[in-house]
Amino acid sequence: MAAEMALVKPISKFSKTTPKFSNPRAKPCSSYIRMSSSTTTPEKTATNSKKGNKAVIKETLLAPRFYTTDFDEMERLFNAEINKNLNESEFEALLQEFKTDYNQTHFVRNKEFKEAADKIQGPLRQIFVEFLERSCTAEFSGFLLYKELGRRLKKTNPVVAEIFSLMSRDEARHAGFLNKGLSDFNLALDLGFLTKARKYTFFKPKFIFYATYLSEKIGYWRYITIYRHLKENPEFQVYPIFKYFENWCQDENRHGDFFSALMKAQPQFLNDWKAKLWARFFCLSVYVTMYLNDCQRTAFYEGIGLNTKEFDMHVIIETNRTTARIFPAVLDVENPEFKRKLDRMVEINQKILAVGESEDIPFVKNLKRIPLVAALASELLAAYLMPPIESGSVDFAEFEPRLVY
């Protein structure tokens, strides 16, 4: 499946000639835990991380989430005696792919990181901190879920369990690399505290499959697009972490391929009308969340020479084309009306945020939010009800491990 992924279109059209900062007062996201002052050295940050100040965790709809699921149902789904659809040879091939561990020695830092971070000042510095915080939290969330699945499935299906454990290895490596990046800015996340303090969102196994598949594949397209853009426009390569995105995105791609195999082993999640409705719902949720999040942070993308909305639409379109190979139905994201609806959601969301930042009393704020939330819900429903694209198939060629470029 991975070998058939559509190629990325040329992205020079995304480039901006000069970086702009549309939000010069952007602050690092308060959802995360900061652990050192701006005068603390990275060495002291690492030493004193557990003694640092822990900011109050702020949960929002757009913040990275931690997930849990029905592990008993997971065990039933991957019990070979119960589920005759499990393709053991495909999972064995995937396991060998993960065991190879192509990126075992890839995430090696050098002095270029700290030197680059010291040169990033003003609004762009704050924006980079937020990018690293959010990315670290998202990767760590994946680590926790995959680690627990690997532990719980060990007796039921050792092969699938080992793949989950190896994916948790990848996610831990990514999270650690990002957290080291924060040390360049004299900050760090207390991941142990984060594990206990964050609220966990419960998803049924089939929803975990839909959401995580989309998350991994959209991560692939985000990373490879940024990597290619900066390779063509090195003047915007302001921080060396982006140089690692080419190999990094292959981890995301392999994870997505594994979840594709999991869904193929559960055809009831792909072959009826309910599956089509849920597939479109999760596509919409993931695409809208990314678009709204990124449009709140245009200064970051403009800081690396990208047009935020064009970048996002490129990622959404390519992810949707990839997803159409497994999901029974996907959104018609290439219909111009879909983007118009996304842009209207951005406008409404900005008004909701403005209400929250106003000096009105909470009761007045809630009254002002009611029509805005209704308008946002209306746009979401209208986007969901757009004629979908029938897609997907559980009849795939045998898995052939292959890198995608």
mmCIF file of C-alpha atoms in Angstrom, residues 26-397:
data_model
loop_
_atom_site.group_PDB
_atom_site.id
_atom_site.type_symbol
_atom_site.label_atom_id
_atom_site.label_comp_id
_atom_site.label_asym_id
_atom_site.label_seq_id
_atom_site.Cartn_x
_atom_site.Cartn_y
_atom_site.Cartn_z
ATOM 1 C CA ALA A 26 1.963 34.762 20.540
ATOM 2 C CA LYS A 27 2.667 32.942 23.780
ATOM 3 C CA PRO A 28 3.817 29.360 24.336
ATOM 4 C CA CYS A 29 0.805 27.134 24.827
ATOM 5 C CA SER A 30 -0.257 26.983 28.462
ATOM 6 C CA SER A 31 -1.340 23.364 28.046
ATOM 7 C CA TYR A 32 2.212 22.235 28.691
ATOM 8 C CA ILE A 33 4.583 22.082 31.591
ATOM 9 C CA ARG A 34 7.527 24.394 31.709
ATOM 10 C CA MET A 35 10.467 23.598 33.838
ATOM 11 C CA SER A 36 13.140 26.271 33.831
ATOM 12 C CA SER A 37 13.623 29.993 33.591
ATOM 13 C CA SER A 38 15.125 31.698 30.586
ATOM 14 C CA THR A 39 18.426 32.071 32.445
ATOM 15 C CA THR A 40 18.816 28.364 33.183
ATOM 16 C CA THR A 41 21.305 26.454 31.119
ATOM 17 C CA PRO A 42 20.229 23.263 29.312
ATOM 18 C CA GLU A 43 22.430 21.252 31.667
ATOM 19 C CA LYS A 44 20.705 22.690 34.718
ATOM 20 C CA THR A 45 17.338 22.204 33.073
ATOM 21 C CA ALA A 46 17.972 18.487 32.717
ATOM 22 C CA THR A 47 19.257 18.202 36.263
ATOM 23 C CA ASN A 48 16.482 20.158 37.919
ATOM 24 C CA SER A 49 13.589 19.193 35.685
ATOM 25 C CA LYS A 50 11.592 17.477 38.416
ATOM 26 C CA LYS A 51 11.867 20.527 40.651
ATOM 27 C CA GLY A 52 10.605 22.978 38.079
ATOM 28 C CA ASN A 53 7.360 24.858 38.062
ATOM 29 C CA LYS A 54 4.433 22.951 36.664
ATOM 30 C CA ALA A 55 1.954 25.121 34.783
ATOM 31 C CA VAL A 56 -1.738 24.396 35.078
ATOM 32 C CA ILE A 57 -2.785 22.097 32.274
ATOM 33 C CA LYS A 58 -5.362 23.659 30.020
ATOM 34 C CA GLU A 59 -7.505 21.229 28.053
ATOM 35 C CA THR A 60 -9.024 22.515 24.820
ATOM 36 C CA LEU A 61 -10.703 20.838 21.866
ATOM 37 C CA LEU A 62 -7.679 21.575 19.689
ATOM 38 C CA ALA A 63 -4.977 20.530 22.170
ATOM 39 C CA PRO A 64 -3.060 17.237 21.699
ATOM 40 C CA ARG A 65 -4.910 14.522 23.603
ATOM 41 C CA PHE A 66 -3.980 11.379 25.474
ATOM 42 C CA TYR A 67 -6.057 8.309 24.607
ATOM 43 C CA THR A 68 -7.153 5.082 26.209
ATOM 44 C CA THR A 69 -9.358 2.302 24.869
ATOM 45 C CA ASP A 70 -11.170 -0.953 25.690
ATOM 46 C CA PHE A 71 -8.148 -3.229 26.007
ATOM 47 C CA ASP A 72 -10.308 -6.318 26.585
ATOM 48 C CA GLU A 73 -11.987 -5.741 23.225
ATOM 49 C CA MET A 74 -8.564 -5.239 21.648
ATOM 50 C CA GLU A 75 -7.521 -8.635 22.953
ATOM 51 C CA ARG A 76 -10.601 -10.244 21.408
ATOM 52 C CA LEU A 77 -10.020 -8.514 18.072
ATOM 53 C CA PHE A 78 -6.482 -9.856 17.785
ATOM 54 C CA ASN A 79 -7.094 -13.351 19.079
ATOM 55 C CA ALA A 80 -6.240 -15.581 16.111
ATOM 56 C CA GLU A 81 -8.588 -18.300 17.353
ATOM 57 C CA ILE A 82 -11.530 -15.879 17.226
ATOM 58 C CA ASN A 83 -10.607 -13.668 14.261
ATOM 59 C CA LYS A 84 -9.840 -15.706 11.146
ATOM 60 C CA ASN A 85 -9.187 -12.541 9.107
ATOM 61 C CA LEU A 86 -5.801 -11.926 10.722
ATOM 62 C CA ASN A 87 -3.114 -12.099 8.050
ATOM 63 C CA GLU A 88 -0.196 -13.409 10.063
ATOM 64 C CA SER A 89 2.238 -13.240 7.137
ATOM 65 C CA GLU A 90 1.487 -9.543 6.641
ATOM 66 C CA PHE A 91 2.036 -8.807 10.315
ATOM 67 C CA GLU A 92 5.273 -10.826 10.283
ATOM 68 C CA ALA A 93 6.509 -8.754 7.329
ATOM 69 C CA LEU A 94 5.597 -5.555 9.141
ATOM 70 C CA LEU A 95 7.352 -6.785 12.288
ATOM 71 C CA GLN A 96 10.571 -7.370 10.376
ATOM 72 C CA GLU A 97 10.269 -3.858 8.947
ATOM 73 C CA PHE A 98 10.023 -2.395 12.446
ATOM 74 C CA LYS A 99 12.818 -4.573 13.809
ATOM 75 C CA THR A 100 15.164 -3.257 11.133
ATOM 76 C CA ASP A 101 14.881 0.135 12.870
ATOM 77 C CA TYR A 102 16.144 2.315 10.056
ATOM 78 C CA ASN A 103 16.300 5.364 12.324
ATOM 79 C CA GLN A 104 18.197 3.801 15.210
ATOM 80 C CA THR A 105 21.120 6.202 14.754
ATOM 81 C CA HIS A 106 19.276 8.991 12.965
ATOM 82 C CA PHE A 107 18.253 11.271 15.832
ATOM 83 C CA VAL A 108 21.724 12.465 16.832
ATOM 84 C CA ARG A 109 22.063 16.083 17.893
ATOM 85 C CA ASN A 110 25.014 18.386 17.347
ATOM 86 C CA LYS A 111 26.082 21.878 18.400
ATOM 87 C CA GLU A 112 24.146 23.350 15.475
ATOM 88 C CA PHE A 113 20.898 23.002 17.464
ATOM 89 C CA LYS A 114 21.834 25.284 20.355
ATOM 90 C CA GLU A 115 23.544 27.778 18.076
ATOM 91 C CA ALA A 116 20.451 28.023 15.877
ATOM 92 C CA ALA A 117 18.112 28.358 18.882
ATOM 93 C CA ASP A 118 20.183 31.245 20.272
ATOM 94 C CA LYS A 119 19.705 33.119 17.000
ATOM 95 C CA ILE A 120 15.911 32.747 17.090
ATOM 96 C CA GLN A 121 14.575 35.713 19.018
ATOM 97 C CA GLY A 122 11.363 37.654 19.508
ATOM 98 C CA PRO A 123 7.987 36.275 18.429
ATOM 99 C CA LEU A 124 9.505 33.497 16.327
ATOM 100 C CA ARG A 125 11.332 32.106 19.372
ATOM 101 C CA GLN A 126 8.093 31.870 21.346
ATOM 102 C CA ILE A 127 6.376 30.217 18.387
ATOM 103 C CA PHE A 128 9.129 27.598 18.078
ATOM 104 C CA VAL A 129 8.774 26.751 21.751
ATOM 105 C CA GLU A 130 5.055 26.166 21.272
ATOM 106 C CA PHE A 131 5.706 24.016 18.195
ATOM 107 C CA LEU A 132 8.154 21.841 20.128
ATOM 108 C CA GLU A 133 5.809 21.578 23.129
ATOM 109 C CA ARG A 134 2.769 20.545 21.123
ATOM 110 C CA SER A 135 4.748 18.104 18.980
ATOM 111 C CA CYS A 136 6.427 16.521 22.008
ATOM 112 C CA THR A 137 3.078 16.089 23.762
ATOM 113 C CA ALA A 138 1.499 14.488 20.682
ATOM 114 C CA GLU A 139 4.395 12.041 20.207
ATOM 115 C CA PHE A 140 4.394 11.167 23.906
ATOM 116 C CA SER A 141 0.657 10.498 23.734
ATOM 117 C CA GLY A 142 1.305 7.912 21.014
ATOM 118 C CA PHE A 143 4.072 6.341 23.087
ATOM 119 C CA LEU A 144 1.763 5.811 26.068
ATOM 120 C CA LEU A 145 -1.043 4.241 24.022
ATOM 121 C CA TYR A 146 1.219 1.955 21.975
ATOM 122 C CA LYS A 147 3.190 0.858 25.029
ATOM 123 C CA GLU A 148 0.034 -0.216 26.845
ATOM 124 C CA LEU A 149 -1.307 -2.039 23.786
ATOM 125 C CA GLY A 150 2.007 -3.860 23.446
ATOM 126 C CA ARG A 151 1.793 -4.952 27.064
ATOM 127 C CA ARG A 152 -1.858 -6.028 26.972
ATOM 128 C CA LEU A 153 -1.664 -8.002 23.703
ATOM 129 C CA LYS A 154 1.520 -9.903 24.526
ATOM 130 C CA LYS A 155 -0.257 -13.190 25.306
ATOM 131 C CA THR A 156 -3.100 -12.832 22.802
ATOM 132 C CA ASN A 157 -1.030 -11.971 19.747
ATOM 133 C CA PRO A 158 2.736 -11.693 20.344
ATOM 134 C CA VAL A 159 3.485 -10.418 16.829
ATOM 135 C CA VAL A 160 0.995 -7.545 16.933
ATOM 136 C CA ALA A 161 2.037 -6.805 20.513
ATOM 137 C CA GLU A 162 5.705 -6.536 19.530
ATOM 138 C CA ILE A 163 4.859 -4.165 16.682
ATOM 139 C CA PHE A 164 2.987 -1.914 19.107
ATOM 140 C CA SER A 165 6.004 -2.008 21.438
ATOM 141 C CA LEU A 166 8.347 -1.075 18.609
ATOM 142 C CA MET A 167 6.057 1.777 17.581
ATOM 143 C CA SER A 168 6.145 3.018 21.174
ATOM 144 C CA ARG A 169 9.942 2.961 20.832
ATOM 145 C CA ASP A 170 9.670 5.226 17.784
ATOM 146 C CA GLU A 171 7.277 7.629 19.500
ATOM 147 C CA ALA A 172 9.473 7.789 22.627
ATOM 148 C CA ARG A 173 12.471 8.573 20.438
ATOM 149 C CA HIS A 174 10.563 11.372 18.697
ATOM 150 C CA ALA A 175 9.287 12.816 21.982
ATOM 151 C CA GLY A 176 12.753 12.696 23.524
ATOM 152 C CA PHE A 177 14.296 14.403 20.507
ATOM 153 C CA LEU A 178 11.700 17.183 20.672
ATOM 154 C CA ASN A 179 12.173 17.566 24.414
ATOM 155 C CA LYS A 180 15.915 17.905 23.851
ATOM 156 C CA GLY A 181 15.040 20.624 21.366
ATOM 157 C CA LEU A 182 13.219 22.461 24.130
ATOM 158 C CA SER A 183 16.437 22.410 26.152
ATOM 159 C CA ASP A 184 17.978 24.571 23.426
ATOM 160 C CA PHE A 185 15.418 27.174 24.481
ATOM 161 C CA ASN A 186 16.179 26.537 28.192
ATOM 162 C CA LEU A 187 12.909 24.650 28.713
ATOM 163 C CA ALA A 188 11.720 21.072 29.068
ATOM 164 C CA LEU A 189 8.583 19.036 29.616
ATOM 165 C CA ASP A 190 8.212 16.858 32.708
ATOM 166 C CA LEU A 191 6.787 13.876 30.841
ATOM 167 C CA GLY A 192 6.247 11.877 34.023
ATOM 168 C CA PHE A 193 4.074 14.626 35.469
ATOM 169 C CA LEU A 194 2.331 14.998 32.122
ATOM 170 C CA THR A 195 1.413 11.300 32.183
ATOM 171 C CA LYS A 196 -0.444 11.693 35.477
ATOM 172 C CA ALA A 197 -1.864 15.187 35.014
ATOM 173 C CA ARG A 198 -3.442 14.978 31.566
ATOM 174 C CA LYS A 199 -7.005 13.781 31.094
ATOM 175 C CA TYR A 200 -7.365 10.655 28.973
ATOM 176 C CA THR A 201 -9.961 10.475 26.192
ATOM 177 C CA PHE A 202 -11.644 7.078 25.796
ATOM 178 C CA PHE A 203 -12.073 5.785 22.232
ATOM 179 C CA LYS A 204 -13.426 2.412 21.204
ATOM 180 C CA PRO A 205 -10.867 0.298 19.308
ATOM 181 C CA LYS A 206 -12.363 1.007 15.880
ATOM 182 C CA PHE A 207 -12.198 4.741 16.576
ATOM 183 C CA ILE A 208 -8.579 4.345 17.673
ATOM 184 C CA PHE A 209 -7.890 2.697 14.297
ATOM 185 C CA TYR A 210 -9.536 5.483 12.277
ATOM 186 C CA ALA A 211 -8.056 8.362 14.269
ATOM 187 C CA THR A 212 -4.547 6.962 14.639
ATOM 188 C CA TYR A 213 -4.270 5.920 11.000
ATOM 189 C CA LEU A 214 -5.202 9.447 9.954
ATOM 190 C CA SER A 215 -2.864 10.975 12.525
ATOM 191 C CA GLU A 216 0.118 8.964 11.306
ATOM 192 C CA LYS A 217 -0.552 9.562 7.622
ATOM 193 C CA ILE A 218 -1.200 13.274 8.016
ATOM 194 C CA GLY A 219 2.015 13.429 10.052
ATOM 195 C CA TYR A 220 3.863 11.863 7.125
ATOM 196 C CA TRP A 221 2.590 14.445 4.665
ATOM 197 C CA ARG A 222 3.271 17.351 7.030
ATOM 198 C CA TYR A 223 6.861 16.281 7.672
ATOM 199 C CA ILE A 224 7.805 15.414 4.104
ATOM 200 C CA THR A 225 6.243 18.612 2.754
ATOM 201 C CA ILE A 226 8.119 20.812 5.224
ATOM 202 C CA TYR A 227 11.346 18.889 4.565
ATOM 203 C CA ARG A 228 11.099 19.290 0.786
ATOM 204 C CA HIS A 229 10.156 22.938 1.042
ATOM 205 C CA LEU A 230 13.174 23.743 3.227
ATOM 206 C CA LYS A 231 15.480 21.706 1.035
ATOM 207 C CA GLU A 232 14.421 23.897 -1.892
ATOM 208 C CA ASN A 233 14.485 27.082 0.218
ATOM 209 C CA PRO A 234 17.427 26.695 2.657
ATOM 210 C CA GLU A 235 17.270 30.369 3.651
ATOM 211 C CA PHE A 236 14.284 29.438 5.843
ATOM 212 C CA GLN A 237 16.087 26.540 7.559
ATOM 213 C CA VAL A 238 16.224 28.428 10.848
ATOM 214 C CA TYR A 239 16.452 25.378 13.133
ATOM 215 C CA PRO A 240 18.085 22.024 12.270
ATOM 216 C CA ILE A 241 15.273 19.766 13.527
ATOM 217 C CA PHE A 242 13.635 20.042 10.101
ATOM 218 C CA LYS A 243 16.633 18.336 8.495
ATOM 219 C CA TYR A 244 15.570 15.162 10.296
ATOM 220 C CA PHE A 245 12.051 15.162 8.871
ATOM 221 C CA GLU A 246 12.839 13.040 5.799
ATOM 222 C CA ASN A 247 13.639 9.932 7.846
ATOM 223 C CA TRP A 248 11.268 10.890 10.638
ATOM 224 C CA CYS A 249 8.245 10.853 8.339
ATOM 225 C CA GLN A 250 9.051 7.281 7.342
ATOM 226 C CA ASP A 251 8.325 6.220 10.922
ATOM 227 C CA GLU A 252 4.931 7.910 10.589
ATOM 228 C CA ASN A 253 4.339 6.133 7.298
ATOM 229 C CA ARG A 254 5.188 2.700 8.703
ATOM 230 C CA HIS A 255 2.893 3.297 11.664
ATOM 231 C CA GLY A 256 0.081 4.215 9.281
ATOM 232 C CA ASP A 257 0.695 1.075 7.218
ATOM 233 C CA PHE A 258 0.410 -1.026 10.364
ATOM 234 C CA PHE A 259 -2.953 0.509 11.249
ATOM 235 C CA SER A 260 -4.064 -0.115 7.671
ATOM 236 C CA ALA A 261 -3.219 -3.796 8.195
ATOM 237 C CA LEU A 262 -5.123 -3.789 11.502
ATOM 238 C CA MET A 263 -8.227 -2.427 9.787
ATOM 239 C CA LYS A 264 -7.947 -4.965 6.984
ATOM 240 C CA ALA A 265 -7.999 -7.642 9.674
ATOM 241 C CA GLN A 266 -11.288 -6.177 10.956
ATOM 242 C CA PRO A 267 -13.389 -5.844 7.760
ATOM 243 C CA GLN A 268 -16.484 -5.030 9.866
ATOM 244 C CA PHE A 269 -14.865 -1.624 10.421
ATOM 245 C CA LEU A 270 -14.659 -0.970 6.681
ATOM 246 C CA ASN A 271 -17.477 -2.631 4.787
ATOM 247 C CA ASP A 272 -20.837 -1.239 5.917
ATOM 248 C CA TRP A 273 -22.731 2.043 5.920
ATOM 249 C CA LYS A 274 -21.774 2.821 9.510
ATOM 250 C CA ALA A 275 -18.108 2.514 8.603
ATOM 251 C CA LYS A 276 -18.584 5.077 5.830
ATOM 252 C CA LEU A 277 -20.184 7.553 8.207
ATOM 253 C CA TRP A 278 -17.468 7.120 10.834
ATOM 254 C CA ALA A 279 -14.677 7.305 8.246
ATOM 255 C CA ARG A 280 -15.966 10.666 6.977
ATOM 256 C CA PHE A 281 -16.437 11.894 10.551
ATOM 257 C CA PHE A 282 -12.832 11.191 11.507
ATOM 258 C CA CYS A 283 -11.500 12.649 8.263
ATOM 259 C CA LEU A 284 -13.416 15.857 8.974
ATOM 260 C CA SER A 285 -12.313 15.945 12.619
ATOM 261 C CA VAL A 286 -8.623 15.533 11.810
ATOM 262 C CA TYR A 287 -8.609 17.952 8.861
ATOM 263 C CA VAL A 288 -10.560 20.685 10.652
ATOM 264 C CA THR A 289 -8.489 20.367 13.826
ATOM 265 C CA MET A 290 -5.247 20.764 11.871
ATOM 266 C CA TYR A 291 -6.579 23.683 9.819
ATOM 267 C CA LEU A 292 -7.890 25.613 12.828
ATOM 268 C CA ASN A 293 -4.768 24.913 14.862
ATOM 269 C CA ASP A 294 -2.415 26.005 12.107
ATOM 270 C CA CYS A 295 -4.396 29.120 11.273
ATOM 271 C CA GLN A 296 -3.928 30.187 14.902
ATOM 272 C CA ARG A 297 -0.181 29.812 14.349
ATOM 273 C CA THR A 298 0.454 31.322 10.929
ATOM 274 C CA ALA A 299 3.560 33.083 12.249
ATOM 275 C CA PHE A 300 5.298 29.717 12.649
ATOM 276 C CA TYR A 301 4.672 28.654 9.065
ATOM 277 C CA GLU A 302 5.444 32.077 7.662
ATOM 278 C CA GLY A 303 8.635 31.998 9.747
ATOM 279 C CA ILE A 304 9.812 28.982 7.713
ATOM 280 C CA GLY A 305 8.578 30.471 4.441
ATOM 281 C CA LEU A 306 5.236 28.698 4.017
ATOM 282 C CA ASN A 307 1.755 29.971 3.256
ATOM 283 C CA THR A 308 -0.221 28.321 6.048
ATOM 284 C CA LYS A 309 -3.510 27.691 4.236
ATOM 285 C CA GLU A 310 -1.865 26.480 1.029
ATOM 286 C CA PHE A 311 0.387 24.177 3.037
ATOM 287 C CA ASP A 312 -2.570 22.770 4.974
ATOM 288 C CA MET A 313 -4.691 22.182 1.888
ATOM 289 C CA HIS A 314 -1.806 20.395 0.212
ATOM 290 C CA VAL A 315 -1.407 18.130 3.259
ATOM 291 C CA ILE A 316 -5.164 17.511 3.511
ATOM 292 C CA ILE A 317 -5.499 16.616 -0.175
ATOM 293 C CA GLU A 318 -2.550 14.211 -0.154
ATOM 294 C CA THR A 319 -3.655 12.610 3.125
ATOM 295 C CA ASN A 320 -7.170 12.200 1.758
ATOM 296 C CA ARG A 321 -5.878 10.509 -1.393
ATOM 297 C CA THR A 322 -3.826 8.115 0.730
ATOM 298 C CA THR A 323 -6.718 7.456 3.113
ATOM 299 C CA ALA A 324 -9.043 6.673 0.206
ATOM 300 C CA ARG A 325 -7.083 3.446 -0.321
ATOM 301 C CA ILE A 326 -8.387 1.968 2.932
ATOM 302 C CA PHE A 327 -11.359 4.009 4.210
ATOM 303 C CA PRO A 328 -14.697 3.088 2.576
ATOM 304 C CA ALA A 329 -15.563 6.760 2.026
ATOM 305 C CA VAL A 330 -13.666 10.036 2.269
ATOM 306 C CA LEU A 331 -14.490 13.722 1.979
ATOM 307 C CA ASP A 332 -14.380 15.582 -1.304
ATOM 308 C CA VAL A 333 -11.618 17.890 -0.094
ATOM 309 C CA GLU A 334 -10.657 18.942 -3.625
ATOM 310 C CA ASN A 335 -14.055 20.558 -4.084
ATOM 311 C CA PRO A 336 -13.423 24.340 -3.700
ATOM 312 C CA GLU A 337 -16.471 24.557 -1.441
ATOM 313 C CA PHE A 338 -14.702 22.431 1.163
ATOM 314 C CA LYS A 339 -11.925 24.989 1.554
ATOM 315 C CA ARG A 340 -14.449 27.824 1.677
ATOM 316 C CA LYS A 341 -16.129 26.071 4.591
ATOM 317 C CA LEU A 342 -12.777 25.629 6.346
ATOM 318 C CA ASP A 343 -12.043 29.328 5.934
ATOM 319 C CA ARG A 344 -15.430 30.255 7.377
ATOM 320 C CA MET A 345 -14.698 28.005 10.357
ATOM 321 C CA VAL A 346 -11.418 29.858 10.872
ATOM 322 C CA GLU A 347 -13.244 33.207 10.921
ATOM 323 C CA ILE A 348 -15.801 31.922 13.430
ATOM 324 C CA ASN A 349 -13.123 30.341 15.597
ATOM 325 C CA GLN A 350 -11.218 33.635 15.697
ATOM 326 C CA LYS A 351 -14.359 35.366 16.940
ATOM 327 C CA ILE A 352 -14.814 32.695 19.628
ATOM 328 C CA LEU A 353 -11.229 33.217 20.756
ATOM 329 C CA ALA A 354 -11.739 36.983 20.802
ATOM 330 C CA VAL A 355 -14.747 36.549 23.080
ATOM 331 C CA GLY A 356 -12.668 34.442 25.438
ATOM 332 C CA GLU A 357 -9.965 37.124 25.596
ATOM 333 C CA SER A 358 -12.431 39.947 26.234
ATOM 334 C CA GLU A 359 -12.952 41.513 29.663
ATOM 335 C CA ASP A 360 -16.626 40.535 29.837
ATOM 336 C CA ILE A 361 -17.865 38.544 32.788
ATOM 337 C CA PRO A 362 -18.152 34.752 32.199
ATOM 338 C CA PHE A 363 -21.941 34.884 31.842
ATOM 339 C CA VAL A 364 -21.746 37.479 29.044
ATOM 340 C CA LYS A 365 -18.934 35.567 27.346
ATOM 341 C CA ASN A 366 -21.054 32.418 27.290
ATOM 342 C CA LEU A 367 -23.998 34.312 25.809
ATOM 343 C CA LYS A 368 -21.790 35.715 23.053
ATOM 344 C CA ARG A 369 -20.353 32.285 22.330
ATOM 345 C CA ILE A 370 -23.728 30.611 21.758
ATOM 346 C CA PRO A 371 -24.432 31.957 18.231
ATOM 347 C CA LEU A 372 -20.771 31.532 17.247
ATOM 348 C CA VAL A 373 -20.633 27.920 18.387
ATOM 349 C CA ALA A 374 -23.912 27.280 16.555
ATOM 350 C CA ALA A 375 -22.453 28.828 13.385
ATOM 351 C CA LEU A 376 -19.322 26.682 13.706
ATOM 352 C CA ALA A 377 -21.417 23.549 14.211
ATOM 353 C CA SER A 378 -23.483 24.482 11.148
ATOM 354 C CA GLU A 379 -20.365 24.749 8.990
ATOM 355 C CA LEU A 380 -19.055 21.443 10.309
ATOM 356 C CA LEU A 381 -22.341 19.711 9.541
ATOM 357 C CA ALA A 382 -22.492 21.246 6.070
ATOM 358 C CA ALA A 383 -18.958 20.032 5.339
ATOM 359 C CA TYR A 384 -19.817 16.558 6.616
ATOM 360 C CA LEU A 385 -22.950 16.375 4.446
ATOM 361 C CA MET A 386 -21.141 17.301 1.237
ATOM 362 C CA PRO A 387 -21.367 14.398 -1.257
ATOM 363 C CA PRO A 388 -18.531 12.023 -0.277
ATOM 364 C CA ILE A 389 -16.171 10.051 -2.459
ATOM 365 C CA GLU A 390 -16.799 6.310 -2.343
ATOM 366 C CA SER A 391 -13.442 4.640 -1.890
ATOM 367 C CA GLY A 392 -11.489 1.953 -0.123
ATOM 368 C CA SER A 393 -10.949 -1.728 -0.532
ATOM 369 C CA VAL A 394 -9.876 -4.541 1.751
ATOM 370 C CA ASP A 395 -8.428 -6.417 -1.221
ATOM 371 C CA PHE A 396 -4.806 -5.286 -1.238
ATOM 372 C CA ALA A 397 -1.671 -6.724 -2.737
#
